[in-house]
Short mmCIF file of C-alpha atoms in Angstrom, two decimals:
data_model
loop_
_atom_site.label_atom_id
_atom_site.label_comp_id
_atom_site.label_asym_id
_atom_site.label_seq_id
_atom_site.Cartn_x
_atom_site.Cartn_y
_atom_site.Cartn_z
CA UNK A 1 0.00 0.00 0.00
CA UNK A 2 1.49 3.36 -1.00
CA UNK A 3 1.79 6.21 1.50
CA UNK A 4 -1.00 8.31 -0.06
CA UNK A 5 -3.49 5.43 0.11
CA UNK A 6 -2.48 4.67 3.70
CA UNK A 7 -2.91 8.32 4.72
CA UNK A 8 -6.35 8.39 3.11
CA UNK A 9 -7.40 5.30 5.06
CA UNK A 10 -6.03 6.78 8.29
CA UNK A 11 -8.00 10.00 7.81
CA UNK A 12 -11.30 8.41 6.70
CA UNK A 13 -11.22 5.31 8.88
CA UNK A 14 -12.40 5.34 12.49
CA UNK A 15 -9.95 5.11 15.40
CA UNK A 16 -10.02 3.47 18.81
CA UNK A 17 -7.72 5.37 21.18
CA UNK A 18 -6.97 3.31 24.30
CA UNK A 19 -4.85 5.14 26.89
CA UNK A 20 -2.68 3.68 29.67
CA UNK A 21 -3.44 0.03 28.81
CA UNK A 22 -0.88 -2.26 30.55
CA UNK A 23 1.47 -4.44 28.54
CA UNK A 24 0.31 -7.99 27.72
CA UNK A 25 -3.35 -6.97 27.82
CA UNK A 26 -5.18 -8.57 24.90
CA UNK A 27 -7.26 -6.16 22.81
CA UNK A 28 -9.45 -7.38 19.98
CA UNK A 29 -11.69 -5.95 17.31
CA UNK A 30 -13.89 -8.25 15.22
CA UNK A 31 -11.72 -11.26 14.28
CA UNK A 32 -8.40 -9.54 15.07
CA UNK A 33 -6.45 -9.63 18.34
CA UNK A 34 -3.55 -7.44 19.49
CA UNK A 35 -1.18 -8.04 22.39
CA UNK A 36 -0.44 -4.67 23.97
CA UNK A 37 3.19 -3.59 23.84
CA UNK A 38 4.86 -0.52 25.38
CA UNK A 39 3.89 1.79 22.49
CA UNK A 40 0.35 0.54 21.81
CA UNK A 41 -2.41 3.15 22.12
CA UNK A 42 -5.17 1.78 19.93
CA UNK A 43 -6.32 0.81 16.45
CA UNK A 44 -6.69 2.96 13.31
CA UNK A 45 -8.10 2.59 9.77
CA UNK A 46 -11.31 0.92 11.01
CA UNK A 47 -14.02 0.70 8.30
CA UNK A 48 -17.27 2.52 9.15
CA UNK A 49 -20.10 0.37 10.51
CA UNK A 50 -20.69 -2.22 13.23
CA UNK A 51 -17.72 -3.71 15.10
CA UNK A 52 -17.16 -5.70 18.27
CA UNK A 53 -14.37 -4.53 20.57
CA UNK A 54 -13.11 -6.77 23.38
CA UNK A 55 -10.20 -6.98 25.79
CA UNK A 56 -8.78 -9.11 28.58
CA UNK A 57 -6.38 -7.93 31.26
CA UNK A 58 -3.29 -9.99 32.01
CA UNK A 59 -0.95 -10.84 34.83
CA UNK A 60 2.43 -9.10 34.60
CA UNK A 61 4.05 -12.11 32.95
CA UNK A 62 1.26 -12.29 30.35
CA UNK A 63 0.43 -15.92 31.15
CA UNK A 64 -3.01 -15.61 32.76
CA UNK A 65 -5.98 -13.51 31.70
CA UNK A 66 -9.17 -12.18 33.22
CA UNK A 67 -12.57 -12.80 31.60
CA UNK A 68 -13.17 -10.85 28.42
CA UNK A 69 -15.10 -7.58 28.47
CA UNK A 70 -16.57 -6.46 25.14
CA UNK A 71 -18.94 -4.00 23.52
CA UNK A 72 -20.42 -3.27 20.10
CA UNK A 73 -19.74 0.05 18.38
CA UNK A 74 -21.23 1.62 15.26
CA UNK A 75 -18.51 3.93 13.99
CA UNK A 76 -18.76 6.74 11.45
CA UNK A 77 -15.97 7.76 9.04
CA UNK A 78 -13.13 9.55 10.87
CA UNK A 79 -14.79 9.00 14.27
CA UNK A 80 -12.52 8.64 17.28
CA UNK A 81 -13.59 6.60 20.31
CA UNK A 82 -11.52 7.26 23.43
CA UNK A 83 -11.18 4.99 26.47
CA UNK A 84 -8.78 5.19 29.41
CA UNK A 85 -7.61 2.22 31.46
CA UNK A 86 -8.95 2.01 35.02
CA UNK A 87 -6.11 0.29 36.85
CA UNK A 88 -8.11 -0.61 39.96
CA UNK A 89 -10.96 -2.36 38.16
CA UNK A 90 -9.03 -3.40 35.03
CA UNK A 91 -11.41 -2.05 32.47
CA UNK A 92 -11.55 0.62 29.75
CA UNK A 93 -13.56 3.55 31.05
CA UNK A 94 -15.12 6.37 29.04
CA UNK A 95 -13.62 9.85 29.34
CA UNK A 96 -15.38 13.20 29.62
CA UNK A 97 -16.71 14.86 26.46
CA UNK A 98 -14.07 17.56 26.82
CA UNK A 99 -11.26 15.00 27.01
CA UNK A 100 -12.70 13.00 24.13
CA UNK A 101 -12.78 16.06 21.90
CA UNK A 102 -9.22 17.04 22.83
CA UNK A 103 -7.86 13.55 22.18
CA UNK A 104 -9.88 13.25 18.97
CA UNK A 105 -8.27 16.39 17.59
CA UNK A 106 -4.86 14.98 18.47
CA UNK A 107 -5.65 11.75 16.63
CA UNK A 108 -6.82 13.65 13.53
CA UNK A 109 -3.61 15.67 13.67
CA UNK A 110 -1.74 12.32 13.54
CA UNK A 111 -0.11 12.92 16.94
CA UNK A 112 -0.84 9.33 17.98
CA UNK A 113 -0.40 7.76 14.57
CA UNK A 114 2.81 5.83 15.28
CA UNK A 115 1.21 4.33 18.40
CA UNK A 116 -1.86 2.98 16.58
CA UNK A 117 -2.01 -0.49 15.06
CA UNK A 118 -3.75 -0.69 11.67
CA UNK A 119 -6.99 -2.60 11.23
CA UNK A 120 -6.17 -5.53 8.94
CA UNK A 121 -8.47 -4.85 6.00
CA UNK A 122 -7.80 -8.31 4.54
CA UNK A 123 -9.75 -9.72 7.52
CA UNK A 124 -12.70 -7.36 7.11
CA UNK A 125 -14.57 -9.72 4.76
CA UNK A 126 -14.41 -12.44 7.42
CA UNK A 127 -16.03 -10.07 9.93
CA UNK A 128 -18.75 -9.04 7.48
CA UNK A 129 -19.73 -12.69 7.06
CA UNK A 130 -20.23 -12.84 10.85
CA UNK A 131 -22.10 -9.55 11.19
CA UNK A 132 -23.93 -8.64 7.97
CA UNK A 133 -27.32 -8.72 9.75
CA UNK A 134 -26.13 -6.85 12.87
CA UNK A 135 -27.24 -3.23 12.71
CA UNK A 136 -27.26 -0.42 15.26
CA UNK A 137 -30.94 -1.24 15.91
CA UNK A 138 -30.00 -4.88 16.57
CA UNK A 139 -27.27 -4.01 19.09
CA UNK A 140 -29.48 -1.49 20.89
CA UNK A 141 -32.33 -4.00 21.07
CA UNK A 142 -30.39 -6.92 22.57
CA UNK A 143 -27.33 -5.57 24.41
CA UNK A 144 -27.29 -5.21 28.23
CA UNK A 145 -27.74 -1.83 29.89
CA UNK A 146 -24.49 0.09 29.42
CA UNK A 147 -23.46 -2.16 26.53
CA UNK A 148 -20.76 -4.14 28.39
CA UNK A 149 -20.71 -7.85 27.62
CA UNK A 150 -18.87 -10.12 30.05
CA UNK A 151 -19.41 -13.46 31.76
CA UNK A 152 -18.60 -11.70 35.06
CA UNK A 153 -22.20 -10.50 35.13
CA UNK A 154 -23.47 -14.04 34.52
CA UNK A 155 -22.30 -15.77 37.69
CA UNK A 156 -25.89 -16.88 38.38
CA UNK A 157 -25.64 -19.22 35.38
CA UNK A 158 -22.79 -21.08 37.10
CA UNK A 159 -24.42 -21.24 40.55
CA UNK A 160 -25.13 -24.95 40.16
CA UNK A 161 -21.44 -25.47 39.47
CA UNK A 162 -19.62 -25.42 36.12
CA UNK A 163 -20.32 -28.53 34.07
CA UNK A 164 -18.52 -28.28 30.72
CA UNK A 165 -14.84 -27.52 30.13
CA UNK A 166 -15.90 -24.13 28.75
CA UNK A 167 -17.79 -23.28 31.96
CA UNK A 168 -14.92 -24.52 34.15
CA UNK A 169 -12.40 -22.33 32.29
CA UNK A 170 -14.60 -19.24 32.58
CA UNK A 171 -15.33 -19.96 36.26
CA UNK A 172 -11.60 -20.14 36.97
CA UNK A 173 -11.06 -16.82 35.20
CA UNK A 174 -13.88 -15.16 37.13
CA UNK A 175 -12.40 -16.16 40.48
CA UNK A 176 -9.16 -14.33 39.61
CA UNK A 177 -10.77 -11.24 38.12
CA UNK A 178 -10.11 -7.87 39.75
CA UNK A 179 -13.14 -6.53 37.92
CA UNK A 180 -15.28 -8.72 40.19
CA UNK A 181 -13.11 -8.30 43.28
CA UNK A 182 -13.35 -4.49 43.13
CA UNK A 183 -16.73 -4.77 44.83
CA UNK A 184 -17.51 -6.54 48.06
CA UNK A 185 -20.87 -7.48 46.64
CA UNK A 186 -21.69 -10.15 44.09
CA UNK A 187 -21.43 -8.88 40.51
CA UNK A 188 -24.65 -7.29 39.33
CA UNK A 189 -26.81 -9.15 36.88
CA UNK A 190 -26.65 -7.28 33.61
CA UNK A 191 -28.82 -9.41 31.40
CA UNK A 192 -29.29 -9.21 27.67
CA UNK A 193 -32.66 -8.36 26.20
CA UNK A 194 -32.84 -11.53 24.15
CA UNK A 195 -36.04 -12.80 22.57
CA UNK A 196 -37.79 -15.55 24.50
CA UNK A 197 -37.82 -18.66 22.34
CA UNK A 198 -40.23 -21.27 23.76
CA UNK A 199 -39.17 -24.87 23.34
CA UNK A 200 -42.68 -26.05 22.54
CA UNK A 201 -45.92 -24.58 21.26
CA UNK A 202 -49.08 -25.24 23.22
CA UNK A 203 -52.72 -24.93 22.20
CA UNK A 204 -55.65 -25.25 24.55
CA UNK A 205 -57.98 -28.10 23.73
CA UNK A 206 -55.38 -30.13 21.85
CA UNK A 207 -54.78 -33.74 22.73
CA UNK A 208 -51.33 -34.95 23.71
CA UNK A 209 -50.93 -36.63 20.35
CA UNK A 210 -51.90 -33.45 18.49
CA UNK A 211 -49.44 -31.39 20.56
CA UNK A 212 -46.68 -33.91 19.88
CA UNK A 213 -47.38 -33.78 16.16
CA UNK A 214 -47.47 -29.97 16.10
CA UNK A 215 -44.18 -29.67 17.97
CA UNK A 216 -42.43 -32.33 15.90
CA UNK A 217 -42.27 -29.66 13.20
CA UNK A 218 -41.21 -26.27 14.64
CA UNK A 219 -42.68 -24.36 11.65
CA UNK A 220 -45.74 -23.14 13.54
CA UNK A 221 -43.58 -22.11 16.49
CA UNK A 222 -41.25 -20.23 14.12
CA UNK A 223 -44.17 -18.39 12.52
CA UNK A 224 -45.53 -17.48 15.95
CA UNK A 225 -42.17 -16.14 17.17
CA UNK A 226 -41.52 -14.24 13.93
CA UNK A 227 -44.93 -12.59 14.10
CA UNK A 228 -45.02 -11.73 17.82
CA UNK A 229 -41.37 -11.04 18.63
CA UNK A 230 -39.76 -9.92 15.38
CA UNK A 231 -42.70 -8.18 13.65
CA UNK A 232 -42.18 -10.72 10.86
CA UNK A 233 -38.64 -9.44 10.19
CA UNK A 234 -36.46 -12.37 9.15
CA UNK A 235 -33.38 -10.15 9.13
CA UNK A 236 -33.96 -9.19 12.79
CA UNK A 237 -34.01 -12.89 13.72
CA UNK A 238 -30.76 -13.43 11.81
CA UNK A 239 -29.34 -10.29 13.44
CA UNK A 240 -30.00 -11.76 16.88
CA UNK A 241 -28.44 -15.05 15.78
CA UNK A 242 -25.25 -13.24 14.73
CA UNK A 243 -25.27 -10.90 17.75
CA UNK A 244 -25.53 -13.81 20.20
CA UNK A 245 -22.77 -15.77 18.42
CA UNK A 246 -20.33 -12.85 18.53
CA UNK A 247 -21.22 -12.09 22.16
CA UNK A 248 -20.60 -15.75 22.99
CA UNK A 249 -17.49 -16.50 20.98
CA UNK A 250 -15.65 -13.19 21.37
CA UNK A 251 -17.36 -11.83 24.49
CA UNK A 252 -17.35 -15.21 26.34
CA UNK A 253 -21.02 -14.82 27.31
CA UNK A 254 -22.71 -18.09 28.36
CA UNK A 255 -26.14 -16.48 28.20
CA UNK A 256 -25.44 -15.62 24.57
CA UNK A 257 -24.43 -19.18 23.78
CA UNK A 258 -27.73 -20.43 25.16
CA UNK A 259 -29.64 -17.91 23.04
CA UNK A 260 -27.68 -18.90 19.93
CA UNK A 261 -28.46 -22.53 20.67
CA UNK A 262 -32.19 -21.74 21.10
CA UNK A 263 -32.43 -19.98 17.73
CA UNK A 264 -30.41 -22.68 15.92
CA UNK A 265 -32.57 -25.40 17.48
CA UNK A 266 -35.76 -23.60 16.45
CA UNK A 267 -34.69 -23.21 12.82
CA UNK A 268 -33.15 -26.66 12.37
CA UNK A 269 -36.28 -28.14 13.94
CA UNK A 270 -38.56 -26.88 11.14
CA UNK A 271 -39.83 -29.35 8.53
CA UNK A 272 -42.37 -27.46 6.41
CA UNK A 273 -40.94 -23.91 6.44
CA UNK A 274 -37.59 -24.51 4.66
CA UNK A 275 -39.29 -25.76 1.50
CA UNK A 276 -42.71 -24.09 1.36
CA UNK A 277 -42.98 -20.81 3.27
CA UNK A 278 -39.52 -19.59 4.32
CA UNK A 279 -37.02 -20.88 1.75
CA UNK A 280 -35.15 -17.56 1.56
CA UNK A 281 -34.89 -17.35 5.35
CA UNK A 282 -33.41 -20.84 5.56
CA UNK A 283 -30.95 -20.17 2.76
CA UNK A 284 -29.76 -17.07 4.63
CA UNK A 285 -29.70 -18.99 7.93
CA UNK A 286 -27.54 -21.82 6.56
CA UNK A 287 -25.13 -19.23 5.11
CA UNK A 288 -24.94 -17.51 8.51
CA UNK A 289 -24.27 -20.67 10.54
CA UNK A 290 -21.82 -21.92 7.89
CA UNK A 291 -19.67 -18.79 8.26
CA UNK A 292 -20.01 -18.85 12.06
CA UNK A 293 -18.71 -22.38 12.39
CA UNK A 294 -16.15 -21.94 9.62
CA UNK A 295 -14.61 -19.18 11.73
CA UNK A 296 -15.21 -20.76 15.12
CA UNK A 297 -13.78 -24.14 14.15
CA UNK A 298 -10.50 -22.89 12.73
CA UNK A 299 -7.72 -25.27 13.71
CA UNK A 300 -5.20 -22.49 13.94
CA UNK A 301 -5.73 -18.84 14.69
CA UNK A 302 -3.27 -16.08 13.93
CA UNK A 303 -2.23 -13.65 16.61
CA UNK A 304 -2.33 -14.03 20.40
CA UNK A 305 -4.73 -16.62 21.76
CA UNK A 306 -7.56 -15.35 23.92
CA UNK A 307 -9.01 -18.74 24.56
CA UNK A 308 -11.71 -17.76 22.08
CA UNK A 309 -11.73 -20.98 20.13
CA UNK A 310 -11.37 -22.99 23.33
CA UNK A 311 -14.96 -22.01 24.10
CA UNK A 312 -16.08 -24.33 21.31
CA UNK A 313 -15.42 -27.34 23.49
CA UNK A 314 -16.24 -30.99 22.93
CA UNK A 315 -19.32 -30.88 25.14
CA UNK A 316 -21.44 -29.38 22.38
CA UNK A 317 -19.45 -30.33 19.29
CA UNK A 318 -19.50 -34.06 20.01
CA UNK A 319 -21.30 -36.46 17.70
CA UNK A 320 -24.19 -36.75 20.18
CA UNK A 321 -24.62 -33.00 20.59
CA UNK A 322 -27.74 -31.02 19.73
CA UNK A 323 -26.00 -29.56 16.67
CA UNK A 324 -25.08 -32.94 15.21
CA UNK A 325 -28.49 -34.48 15.78
CA UNK A 326 -30.45 -31.53 14.41
CA UNK A 327 -28.10 -31.08 11.46
CA UNK A 328 -28.41 -34.74 10.54
CA UNK A 329 -32.21 -34.50 10.50
CA UNK A 330 -32.10 -31.27 8.48
CA UNK A 331 -29.75 -32.74 5.87
CA UNK A 332 -32.08 -35.73 5.49
CA UNK A 333 -35.03 -33.35 4.98
CA UNK A 334 -33.24 -31.47 2.21
CA UNK A 335 -32.23 -34.75 0.61
CA UNK A 336 -35.77 -36.13 0.58
CA UNK A 337 -37.73 -32.94 -0.21
CA UNK A 338 -39.78 -32.89 -3.42
CA UNK A 339 -38.92 -29.23 -4.12
CA UNK A 340 -35.67 -27.61 -3.00
CA UNK A 341 -34.50 -24.05 -3.56
CA UNK A 342 -31.23 -24.09 -5.49
CA UNK A 343 -29.34 -21.84 -3.08
CA UNK A 344 -30.62 -23.77 -0.06
CA UNK A 345 -29.40 -27.03 -1.59
CA UNK A 346 -26.00 -25.55 -2.43
CA UNK A 347 -25.38 -23.99 1.00
CA UNK A 348 -26.67 -27.06 2.81
CA UNK A 349 -24.09 -29.10 0.90
CA UNK A 350 -21.34 -26.68 1.93
CA UNK A 351 -22.46 -26.70 5.56
CA UNK A 352 -22.54 -30.49 5.65
CA UNK A 353 -19.05 -30.74 4.15
CA UNK A 354 -17.74 -28.23 6.70
CA UNK A 355 -19.00 -30.32 9.63
CA UNK A 356 -17.63 -33.49 8.08
CA UNK A 357 -14.19 -32.01 7.36
CA UNK A 358 -13.69 -29.93 10.51
CA UNK A 359 -15.33 -32.23 13.07
CA UNK A 360 -15.15 -35.62 11.41
CA UNK A 361 -18.90 -36.03 11.76
CA UNK A 362 -20.54 -38.66 9.60
CA UNK A 363 -23.97 -38.30 8.07
CA UNK A 364 -25.98 -40.60 5.83
CA UNK A 365 -24.04 -41.45 2.68
CA UNK A 366 -25.25 -41.89 -0.89
CA UNK A 367 -27.28 -38.70 -0.82
CA UNK A 368 -27.38 -35.83 -3.31
CA UNK A 369 -26.16 -33.53 -0.56
CA UNK A 370 -22.76 -35.14 -0.18
CA UNK A 371 -22.33 -35.59 -3.89
CA UNK A 372 -22.84 -39.38 -4.02
CA UNK A 373 -25.88 -39.87 -6.20
CA UNK A 374 -28.09 -42.95 -6.53
CA UNK A 375 -27.62 -45.37 -9.38
CA UNK A 376 -29.48 -44.45 -12.56
CA UNK A 377 -31.60 -47.63 -12.32
CA UNK A 378 -32.76 -46.79 -8.79
CA UNK A 379 -36.47 -45.90 -9.02
CA UNK A 380 -36.09 -43.56 -6.03
CA UNK A 381 -33.11 -41.72 -7.48
CA UNK A 382 -33.76 -37.94 -7.35
CA UNK A 383 -33.83 -36.02 -10.59
CA UNK A 384 -32.76 -32.40 -10.23
CA UNK A 385 -34.21 -30.04 -12.80
CA UNK A 386 -33.86 -26.27 -13.19
CA UNK A 387 -37.30 -24.69 -12.95
CA UNK A 388 -36.57 -21.01 -13.21
CA UNK A 389 -33.09 -19.54 -13.51
CA UNK A 390 -34.15 -16.21 -12.00
CA UNK A 391 -35.16 -17.95 -8.74
CA UNK A 392 -32.58 -20.76 -8.83
CA UNK A 393 -35.07 -23.40 -7.76
CA UNK A 394 -34.67 -27.10 -8.39
CA UNK A 395 -37.37 -29.73 -8.61
CA UNK A 396 -36.50 -33.06 -7.01
CA UNK A 397 -38.87 -35.80 -8.22
#
């Protein structure tokens, strides 16, 4: 990149100015993580839009870290966000408006330029895949009061004792955290404003058999939730799915993991909707979860480790987990459906291959989804025909 282009990006990109942050602290934005050195004072050249900022304080030797604290920001071109390290509580505190304006002018005058790490624009596409449905309205709707996301506020979830390796690791971090120890009281509960997703749909007057049949297919439950909770906005549902995943994976929020799991379980539990009423929604959903797990299941991650990928532990990625069981049923549905949207078929194939390659999961073989087609003489062999190129639908007969 030539110097003129770099200067243009510096001037038009947003900046995070972090003052007095101790060495070895881990600071992240989106899918990028920085280990604070003696000269580090923030990040420059940030593209306008939604981003997730997170950090974790360290012991002096840089070997142990406190639980992550994170927050979403919606930055405008050339905007400067200023935070100053609070040594006692180990968190980045806001400064006064007067200080923020003074520091912002200094940033725009390039006084801090040599102390700012550049946002890696080659990683921006990866972040967009994880956040393309997250808007300012989405963050304001679901984030906790004050916007801070941290497992420290979720100690009630672990009251029964940590069960999975993920919960044990976070519990150990919480016990060492100064952020918690700064108060003699238990950490306040700062809950998200997530949508309530019921596990089953009930109807008065229905027999047990009728209720079982209705809840076997989550389509009616999905329609009810979309209508009542999301004002029939599919993108808002997908926004919450992405918001909860980022808050879980990068913000280490257990409550967010449970919300992500609830939405995934609802969608993968639908039988009628993917093929008849909500094909576009399910195509978009499979794309979203594909990119989430493609990022989350990376074998190697560049830059300092924050224990981010360790949160994806074996307890929910095992072959008997909810994700494996629901995915297997969904793949079978797509395989056996009489009419399948072309994009849905394509992205389902990619998602299936991702789970097989990254996790070693096995699903039913000899299906059109994994590329092994039936013999031509098989009377049940599916025939895929293009119906309408403008809609990319395929008829399976």
